[in-house]
Coordinates of C-alpha atoms and ligand atoms in Angstrom, one line a residue:
M1 CA 75.7 -35.2 29.0
N2 CA 73.6 -37.5 31.0
F3 CA 69.9 -37.3 30.0
Q4 CA 67.2 -38.4 32.3
A5 CA 65.9 -41.7 30.8
N6 CA 62.9 -41.0 28.6
S7 CA 63.2 -37.1 28.9
P8 CA 62.4 -35.0 25.9
H9 CA 66.0 -34.4 25.6
A10 CA 66.9 -38.1 25.5
R11 CA 64.2 -38.8 23.1
D12 CA 65.2 -36.1 20.8
A13 CA 68.8 -37.0 20.9
A14 CA 68.0 -40.6 20.1
H15 CA 65.3 -40.2 17.5
H16 CA 65.2 -36.7 15.9
L17 CA 67.2 -36.1 12.8
H18 CA 67.3 -32.3 12.9
P19 CA 67.6 -29.9 9.9
Y20 CA 71.0 -27.8 9.9
T21 CA 72.2 -29.4 13.1
N22 CA 75.6 -31.0 14.0
M23 CA 74.0 -34.4 14.7
A24 CA 77.1 -35.7 16.6
D25 CA 76.6 -32.6 19.0
N26 CA 73.0 -33.2 19.3
E27 CA 73.3 -36.9 20.2
A28 CA 75.8 -35.8 22.8
N29 CA 74.3 -32.7 24.2
G30 CA 70.6 -32.8 23.3
P31 CA 68.5 -29.9 21.7
H32 CA 67.4 -26.6 23.4
I33 CA 63.8 -27.1 23.6
F34 CA 61.3 -24.1 23.3
S35 CA 57.9 -24.3 24.7
R36 CA 56.0 -21.0 24.2
G37 CA 56.0 -17.6 22.6
E38 CA 54.7 -14.2 23.4
G39 CA 55.1 -11.1 21.2
I40 CA 58.7 -10.9 20.1
Y41 CA 59.7 -13.2 23.0
V42 CA 60.0 -17.2 23.3
Y43 CA 60.5 -19.1 26.4
D44 CA 62.5 -22.4 26.8
D45 CA 61.4 -25.6 28.7
D46 CA 63.1 -24.1 31.8
G47 CA 60.9 -20.9 31.4
K48 CA 63.9 -18.8 30.4
K49 CA 62.7 -15.7 28.3
Y50 CA 64.5 -14.8 25.1
I51 CA 64.2 -11.9 22.6
E52 CA 63.7 -13.8 19.0
G53 CA 66.4 -11.6 17.4
L54 CA 66.0 -13.5 14.1
A55 CA 62.1 -14.0 14.2
G56 CA 62.8 -17.7 14.3
L57 CA 64.4 -18.3 10.8
W58 CA 63.7 -14.8 9.5
C59 CA 60.0 -15.5 9.3
A60 CA 57.9 -15.0 12.4
S61 CA 57.0 -11.3 11.4
L62 CA 54.2 -11.1 13.7
G63 CA 55.9 -12.5 16.6
F64 CA 54.6 -15.6 18.6
S65 CA 51.1 -14.8 20.0
E66 CA 49.1 -13.3 17.2
K67 CA 45.4 -14.7 18.0
R68 CA 44.0 -13.6 14.8
L69 CA 46.1 -16.0 12.8
V70 CA 45.1 -18.8 15.2
E71 CA 41.4 -17.8 14.6
A72 CA 41.9 -17.8 10.9
A73 CA 43.4 -21.2 10.7
T74 CA 40.7 -22.6 13.2
K75 CA 37.9 -21.2 11.2
Q76 CA 39.2 -22.5 8.0
M77 CA 39.8 -25.9 9.6
E78 CA 36.2 -26.0 10.6
V79 CA 34.9 -25.2 7.3
L80 CA 37.3 -27.0 4.8
P81 CA 40.4 -28.5 6.5
F82 CA 41.9 -29.6 3.1
Y83 CA 41.1 -29.4 -0.5
H84 CA 43.4 -29.4 -3.5
N85 CA 44.0 -27.2 -6.4
F86 CA 45.0 -29.9 -9.1
A87 CA 42.9 -30.3 -12.4
G88 CA 41.3 -26.8 -12.2
K89 CA 39.8 -27.2 -8.6
S90 CA 40.3 -24.3 -6.2
C91 CA 39.7 -23.0 -2.7
E92 CA 38.3 -19.6 -1.7
P93 CA 41.2 -18.5 0.5
T94 CA 43.8 -19.6 -2.0
I95 CA 41.9 -17.5 -4.6
E96 CA 41.9 -14.5 -2.3
L97 CA 45.5 -14.9 -1.6
A98 CA 46.6 -15.2 -5.3
D99 CA 44.4 -12.2 -6.2
Y100 CA 45.7 -10.1 -3.3
L101 CA 49.4 -10.9 -4.2
V102 CA 49.2 -10.1 -7.8
K103 CA 47.3 -6.8 -7.1
H104 CA 50.1 -5.9 -4.5
A105 CA 53.1 -7.2 -6.7
P106 CA 56.1 -4.8 -6.9
C107 CA 55.5 -4.5 -10.8
E108 CA 52.5 -4.2 -12.9
D109 CA 53.0 -7.1 -15.3
M110 CA 52.8 -9.9 -12.7
A111 CA 49.9 -12.3 -13.5
K112 CA 49.8 -15.5 -11.4
V113 CA 50.9 -17.4 -8.3
F114 CA 51.7 -20.9 -8.0
F115 CA 51.8 -22.1 -4.3
T116 CA 54.2 -24.3 -2.6
N117 CA 54.9 -25.4 1.0
S118 CA 58.3 -23.6 1.4
G119 CA 60.7 -21.3 -0.2
S120 CA 63.0 -24.2 -1.3
E121 CA 60.1 -25.8 -3.2
A122 CA 59.2 -22.4 -4.6
N123 CA 62.8 -21.9 -5.9
D124 CA 63.0 -25.5 -7.3
T125 CA 59.7 -24.6 -9.2
Q126 CA 61.4 -21.5 -10.5
V127 CA 63.9 -23.6 -12.1
K128 CA 61.3 -25.9 -13.6
I129 CA 59.4 -23.0 -14.9
V130 CA 62.3 -21.4 -16.5
W131 CA 63.3 -24.7 -18.2
Y132 CA 59.6 -25.2 -19.1
Y133 CA 59.4 -21.7 -20.7
N134 CA 62.5 -22.3 -22.7
N135 CA 61.3 -25.5 -24.0
V136 CA 57.9 -24.2 -24.9
M137 CA 59.7 -21.4 -26.6
G138 CA 61.6 -23.8 -28.8
R139 CA 65.0 -23.1 -27.3
P140 CA 65.7 -26.4 -25.4
E141 CA 69.5 -25.4 -25.0
K142 CA 68.8 -22.3 -23.0
K143 CA 68.8 -23.7 -19.6
K144 CA 71.7 -22.3 -17.3
I145 CA 70.8 -20.4 -14.4
F146 CA 73.1 -18.1 -12.6
A147 CA 73.2 -17.6 -8.8
R148 CA 75.8 -15.9 -6.7
T149 CA 78.4 -17.3 -4.5
G150 CA 77.1 -16.7 -0.8
A151 CA 73.4 -16.9 -1.9
Y152 CA 70.8 -18.9 -0.1
H153 CA 67.9 -20.2 -2.0
G154 CA 67.1 -23.3 0.0
I155 CA 67.9 -26.9 0.2
T156 CA 65.8 -29.1 -2.3
L157 CA 68.1 -30.3 -5.1
A158 CA 67.9 -27.3 -7.5
A159 CA 67.5 -24.8 -4.8
A160 CA 70.5 -26.1 -2.9
S161 CA 72.3 -26.1 -6.2
M162 CA 71.6 -22.4 -6.5
T163 CA 72.5 -21.8 -3.0
G164 CA 76.0 -20.6 -3.0
L165 CA 77.3 -21.7 0.5
Q166 CA 79.5 -24.7 1.0
Y167 CA 77.9 -26.1 4.0
A168 CA 74.7 -26.8 1.9
H169 CA 76.7 -28.7 -0.8
N170 CA 79.0 -30.8 1.4
A171 CA 78.6 -34.4 0.5
F172 CA 75.1 -33.8 -1.1
D173 CA 76.3 -34.0 -4.7
V174 CA 75.0 -30.7 -5.7
P175 CA 75.1 -28.4 -7.8
I176 CA 73.2 -30.2 -10.2
K177 CA 73.8 -29.6 -14.0
N178 CA 72.9 -26.2 -15.5
I179 CA 73.3 -24.3 -12.1
M180 CA 76.2 -21.7 -12.3
H181 CA 77.6 -19.4 -9.7
T182 CA 78.8 -15.7 -10.2
T183 CA 80.7 -13.1 -8.1
C184 CA 79.3 -12.3 -4.6
P185 CA 78.6 -8.7 -4.5
H186 CA 80.0 -8.1 -1.2
H187 CA 82.0 -4.7 -1.4
Y188 CA 83.5 -5.0 2.1
H189 CA 85.4 -8.3 1.2
H190 CA 85.6 -8.5 -2.6
A191 CA 86.3 -5.0 -3.8
E192 CA 89.7 -3.8 -4.7
P193 CA 91.3 -1.1 -2.3
D194 CA 89.7 2.3 -3.3
E195 CA 87.2 0.6 -5.7
S196 CA 83.9 2.5 -5.6
E197 CA 80.7 0.7 -4.9
E198 CA 79.6 1.6 -8.4
A199 CA 82.7 0.4 -9.9
F200 CA 82.7 -2.9 -8.1
A201 CA 78.9 -3.4 -9.0
Q202 CA 79.9 -2.9 -12.6
R203 CA 82.7 -5.4 -12.3
C204 CA 80.3 -8.0 -10.7
A205 CA 78.0 -7.4 -13.9
D206 CA 81.2 -7.7 -16.1
D207 CA 82.1 -11.0 -14.5
L208 CA 78.6 -12.2 -15.2
E209 CA 78.7 -11.1 -18.8
A210 CA 82.1 -12.8 -19.2
Q211 CA 80.7 -16.1 -17.9
I212 CA 77.7 -15.9 -20.2
I213 CA 80.0 -15.3 -23.2
E214 CA 82.2 -18.2 -22.1
E215 CA 79.1 -20.5 -21.6
G216 CA 77.4 -19.4 -24.8
P217 CA 74.5 -16.9 -24.4
E218 CA 72.2 -19.4 -26.3
T219 CA 72.6 -21.7 -23.2
C220 CA 71.9 -19.0 -20.5
A221 CA 68.4 -18.8 -19.2
A222 CA 68.2 -16.7 -16.1
F223 CA 69.7 -15.2 -13.1
I224 CA 68.4 -15.6 -9.4
A225 CA 69.0 -13.2 -6.6
E226 CA 67.9 -12.2 -3.2
P227 CA 67.6 -8.4 -3.2
F228 CA 70.1 -8.6 -0.3
L229 CA 71.9 -11.9 0.7
G230 CA 70.4 -13.0 3.9
A231 CA 71.8 -16.3 5.2
G232 CA 74.9 -15.5 3.4
G233 CA 75.7 -12.8 6.0
V234 CA 73.0 -9.9 5.4
I235 CA 74.9 -8.4 2.6
M236 CA 73.4 -5.2 0.8
P237 CA 73.9 -4.9 -3.0
P238 CA 76.5 -2.4 -3.8
K239 CA 75.2 0.9 -5.5
G240 CA 74.2 0.4 -9.1
Y241 CA 74.5 -3.5 -8.7
F242 CA 71.0 -4.5 -10.1
E243 CA 70.9 -1.8 -12.8
A244 CA 74.3 -3.2 -14.1
I245 CA 73.1 -6.7 -13.8
Q246 CA 69.7 -6.1 -15.6
K247 CA 71.5 -4.6 -18.7
V248 CA 73.3 -7.9 -19.0
L249 CA 70.2 -9.9 -18.5
D250 CA 68.3 -7.8 -21.2
K251 CA 71.2 -8.0 -23.6
Y252 CA 71.4 -11.9 -23.5
D253 CA 67.4 -12.3 -23.2
M254 CA 67.7 -13.9 -19.8
L255 CA 65.0 -13.9 -17.1
L256 CA 65.4 -12.3 -13.5
I257 CA 64.1 -14.5 -10.6
V258 CA 64.1 -12.4 -7.5
D259 CA 64.0 -14.4 -4.3
E260 CA 61.9 -12.4 -1.7
V261 CA 61.8 -15.2 0.8
I262 CA 63.4 -13.0 3.5
S263 CA 63.1 -9.7 2.1
G264 CA 59.3 -9.9 1.2
F265 CA 56.5 -8.4 3.3
W266 CA 57.8 -5.3 4.7
R267 CA 61.2 -6.3 6.0
T268 CA 62.9 -3.3 4.3
G269 CA 59.8 -1.0 5.0
D270 CA 58.4 -1.7 1.6
R271 CA 56.2 -4.7 0.9
F272 CA 58.8 -6.2 -1.3
A273 CA 62.5 -5.3 -1.4
S274 CA 62.1 -5.2 -5.3
E275 CA 60.6 -1.9 -4.6
T276 CA 63.3 -0.8 -2.4
F277 CA 66.0 -1.7 -5.0
N278 CA 63.9 -1.0 -7.9
L279 CA 64.1 -4.5 -9.4
K280 CA 61.7 -5.9 -12.1
P281 CA 61.5 -9.7 -11.6
D282 CA 60.2 -11.9 -14.3
L283 CA 59.6 -14.4 -11.4
M284 CA 59.4 -13.9 -7.8
T285 CA 59.8 -16.3 -4.8
M286 CA 58.0 -15.7 -1.5
A287 CA 57.5 -17.7 1.7
K288 CA 58.1 -16.9 5.5
A289 CA 56.5 -13.6 6.3
L290 CA 53.8 -14.5 3.8
S291 CA 52.0 -16.3 6.6
A292 CA 54.1 -14.8 9.5
A293 CA 55.4 -18.4 9.7
Y294 CA 52.3 -19.6 11.4
L295 CA 51.8 -22.2 8.8
P296 CA 54.0 -23.4 5.9
I297 CA 53.3 -21.7 2.6
G298 CA 55.5 -20.3 -0.2
G299 CA 54.8 -19.2 -3.7
V300 CA 56.1 -18.3 -7.2
M301 CA 54.8 -15.2 -8.7
I302 CA 55.1 -15.1 -12.6
S303 CA 54.8 -12.3 -15.0
K304 CA 52.4 -12.3 -17.9
K305 CA 55.1 -13.0 -20.3
I306 CA 55.8 -16.5 -18.5
S307 CA 52.1 -17.0 -17.9
D308 CA 51.4 -16.7 -21.7
V309 CA 54.1 -19.2 -22.6
I310 CA 52.7 -21.6 -19.9
N311 CA 49.4 -21.4 -21.6
Q312 CA 51.0 -22.2 -24.9
G313 CA 52.8 -25.1 -23.2
S314 CA 49.3 -26.6 -22.1
M315 CA 48.2 -26.4 -25.7
K316 CA 51.3 -28.3 -26.7
Y317 CA 51.9 -30.8 -23.8
G318 CA 48.5 -31.0 -21.9
L319 CA 48.4 -30.1 -18.4
F320 CA 51.2 -28.0 -16.6
G321 CA 52.6 -31.1 -14.9
T322 CA 53.9 -30.0 -11.6
G323 CA 52.3 -29.4 -8.2
Y324 CA 52.4 -30.6 -4.7
T325 CA 49.4 -32.2 -2.8
Y326 CA 49.4 -29.1 -0.6
S327 CA 49.9 -26.4 -3.3
G328 CA 47.4 -23.7 -2.1
H329 CA 46.3 -25.7 0.8
P330 CA 43.2 -23.6 2.2
V331 CA 44.3 -23.4 5.8
P332 CA 47.9 -21.8 5.4
A333 CA 46.3 -19.7 2.5
A334 CA 43.6 -18.4 5.0
V335 CA 46.3 -17.6 7.5
A336 CA 48.4 -15.7 4.8
V337 CA 45.3 -13.8 3.8
E338 CA 44.8 -12.8 7.5
T339 CA 48.5 -11.9 7.8
Q340 CA 48.2 -9.5 4.9
K341 CA 45.1 -8.0 6.6
I342 CA 47.0 -7.4 9.8
Y343 CA 50.0 -5.9 8.0
D344 CA 47.7 -3.5 6.1
E345 CA 45.6 -2.6 9.3
M346 CA 49.0 -2.0 11.4
N347 CA 50.3 0.0 8.4
M348 CA 53.4 -2.2 8.5
G349 CA 55.3 -0.3 6.2
A350 CA 55.2 2.9 8.2
H351 CA 55.8 1.0 11.4
V352 CA 59.1 -0.7 9.9
K353 CA 60.2 2.6 8.5
A354 CA 59.9 4.4 11.8
T355 CA 61.4 1.5 14.1
S356 CA 64.2 0.8 11.6
V357 CA 65.6 4.4 12.3
R358 CA 66.4 3.3 15.9
F359 CA 67.3 -0.3 14.7
Q360 CA 69.8 1.1 12.0
E361 CA 71.1 3.7 14.4
R362 CA 72.1 1.1 17.2
L363 CA 73.4 -1.1 14.5
K364 CA 75.8 1.5 13.2
Q365 CA 76.8 2.2 16.6
L366 CA 77.6 -1.4 17.4
G367 CA 79.6 -1.2 14.0
E368 CA 82.2 1.2 16.0
H369 CA 83.1 -1.6 18.3
P370 CA 86.9 -2.6 17.7
M371 CA 86.0 -6.2 16.8
V372 CA 83.1 -5.4 14.3
G373 CA 84.5 -5.1 10.9
E374 CA 81.3 -4.3 9.2
A375 CA 77.6 -3.4 10.4
R376 CA 75.2 -3.6 7.6
G377 CA 71.5 -3.6 7.0
I378 CA 68.3 -2.0 5.8
G379 CA 64.8 -1.7 7.5
L380 CA 64.6 -4.3 10.2
I381 CA 67.3 -6.5 9.1
G382 CA 71.1 -6.3 9.9
G383 CA 74.2 -8.1 10.3
I384 CA 77.5 -7.6 11.9
E385 CA 80.7 -9.2 11.0
L386 CA 83.3 -10.0 13.9
V387 CA 86.8 -9.5 12.5
K388 CA 90.4 -10.1 14.0
D389 CA 91.8 -7.1 12.3
K390 CA 89.4 -4.2 11.6
A391 CA 92.0 -2.0 9.7
D392 CA 92.9 -4.8 7.1
K393 CA 89.4 -6.7 7.2
I394 CA 90.8 -9.8 8.3
N395 CA 88.5 -12.5 9.7
F396 CA 89.2 -15.0 12.5
D397 CA 90.2 -18.4 11.8
P398 CA 86.9 -20.2 11.4
A399 CA 88.2 -23.0 13.6
H400 CA 88.0 -20.5 16.6
K401 CA 84.1 -20.1 16.0
V402 CA 84.1 -16.6 17.4
A403 CA 80.5 -15.8 16.2
P404 CA 79.2 -19.1 17.5
W405 CA 80.8 -18.3 20.9
C406 CA 79.2 -14.7 20.7
V407 CA 75.8 -16.3 20.0
A408 CA 76.1 -18.6 22.8
K409 CA 76.8 -15.7 25.0
L410 CA 73.7 -13.8 23.6
T411 CA 71.6 -17.0 24.3
E412 CA 72.9 -16.8 27.9
L413 CA 71.9 -13.2 28.1
G414 CA 68.5 -13.7 26.8
M415 CA 68.6 -13.3 23.0
I416 CA 68.5 -15.6 20.1
A417 CA 70.6 -14.7 17.0
R418 CA 72.3 -16.6 14.2
P419 CA 76.1 -17.1 13.6
M420 CA 76.7 -17.1 9.8
I421 CA 79.8 -17.4 7.5
N422 CA 82.7 -15.2 8.1
D423 CA 81.7 -14.7 11.7
S424 CA 78.7 -12.7 10.8
I425 CA 75.6 -12.5 13.1
G426 CA 72.3 -12.0 11.6
L427 CA 69.5 -9.8 13.3
C428 CA 66.0 -10.0 11.9
P429 CA 63.5 -9.5 14.8
P430 CA 59.7 -9.8 14.4
L431 CA 58.5 -6.8 12.6
I432 CA 56.2 -5.7 15.6
I433 CA 59.4 -4.8 17.6
T434 CA 59.1 -1.5 19.3
D435 CA 61.9 1.2 19.9
S436 CA 62.4 0.2 23.4
Q437 CA 62.6 -3.5 22.4
V438 CA 65.2 -2.5 19.8
D439 CA 67.2 -0.9 22.6
D440 CA 66.9 -4.1 24.7
M441 CA 68.1 -6.1 21.9
F442 CA 71.1 -4.0 21.2
D443 CA 71.9 -3.7 24.9
I444 CA 72.4 -7.4 25.0
L445 CA 74.4 -7.4 21.8
D446 CA 76.7 -4.5 22.8
Q447 CA 77.2 -6.6 26.0
A448 CA 77.8 -10.0 24.4
V449 CA 80.2 -8.5 21.7
D450 CA 82.2 -6.9 24.5
I451 CA 82.5 -10.1 26.7
T452 CA 83.4 -12.2 23.4
H453 CA 86.1 -9.6 22.8
K454 CA 87.5 -9.5 26.3
E455 CA 86.9 -13.0 27.6
Y456 CA 87.3 -15.0 24.5
V457 CA 89.1 -13.5 21.7
S458 CA 91.9 -12.3 24.2
T459 CA 92.7 -16.0 24.9
L460 CA 93.0 -16.8 21.3
Ligands
PLP501 C1 66.3 -16.1 0.5 C2 65.7 -17.5 0.8 N1 65.3 -18.3 -0.2 C3 64.9 -19.6 0.1 C4 64.8 -20.0 1.4 C5 64.3 -21.4 1.6 O1 63.1 -21.4 2.3 P1 62.5 -22.7 3.1 O2 63.6 -22.8 4.2 O3 61.2 -22.1 3.5 O4 62.6 -23.9 2.2 C6 65.4 -19.3 2.4 C7 65.3 -19.9 3.9 O5 65.9 -19.2 4.7 C8 65.9 -18.0 2.1 O6 66.4 -17.3 3.1

């Protein structure tokens, strides 16, 4: 493509190393530049309007023009634009946020929150805390952490290792030591013919137990899971899955880390999906909708059991030697506190439960299309999987890039969504979406899927 000299496209292509981008393509074709947002919509530099069907990266829960969050940030910037939380120092918004989160935790025995700038940093911290915990407990060999194939936990070294998607491992020399992967709980693809969800769930738990026995239970420390797999294709847990897994973890004295980075803060209609799926995390990760994505902040919430051991660790080793310069930065913390106030005032749980009726209805209808193998979701999140053969659940050859073609069509029609593995497309609009906007979104989706089927897939 010929860029105008010194245009933003030319400068981006020349000088911006993008996250998760095919850099050869970006250098040849330049970026798609976005200029402003309003409600659930974003506008590009040509002024074209799009429904943000993925809330950016599953995060802009309050859309793109919430003035109260701008005011909360401005107010905090004027009073105390930065202070840190090292060495026993603290900041008022950070204290308020930690207190609010623990008081609204999905289970009663949660005690403390450690703040980070992102979900990845939070999951890396989870690994460090689990290792620290077992060292203080005098079991230095108990270190292995099990994640699932298809999971997404981020991209810092330990988080990328726990991520179970090939594209996050290619050429990066991960996974690191002590991170293992176990069965992806996707019933649609991995169940035997006629295997019930419950039987498949039990088989996943049996697989985990067999791996633990093979590795040696004394070396196995924790299991990490998203309540539903997000970037791995929006995959719901089969019935009975977490109950069966929890039994295995209890049997071998292993901790449960629940990654609520996408699912937290009302996405399912509950504040945390741990409530939706009745999970009892020992450690929980959050980010994204914590601050509605207006400023970067993530966190690790730990139970009293872990917190007590960390206190013992301080007696043994001195300070708890981990933290980021911006851990608990007062400005994102103030924005996160205001975000929680907005959710509460809007009664976000009730809003999501009401709107998700239409969302899930339209998703299910889209699932009837001959090219949609599975339509799955909960609350205001969903995924569709485009398949070559619906009866036999056969995917397209990945080289044909069917979902990327469909997503490009969606973009043309005014909606942004995300192609994922197995030609899945992720849907996760801002939580403020209304019923009629849900209809607009699915009208576009119906059209794009149909055009992909008729104009592209028919030519393959
Ligand atoms: C479940 C989950 N965990 C962790 C992360 C990583 O978060 P971040 O991109 O803020 O580092 C993501 C990002 O999408 C995620 O979906």
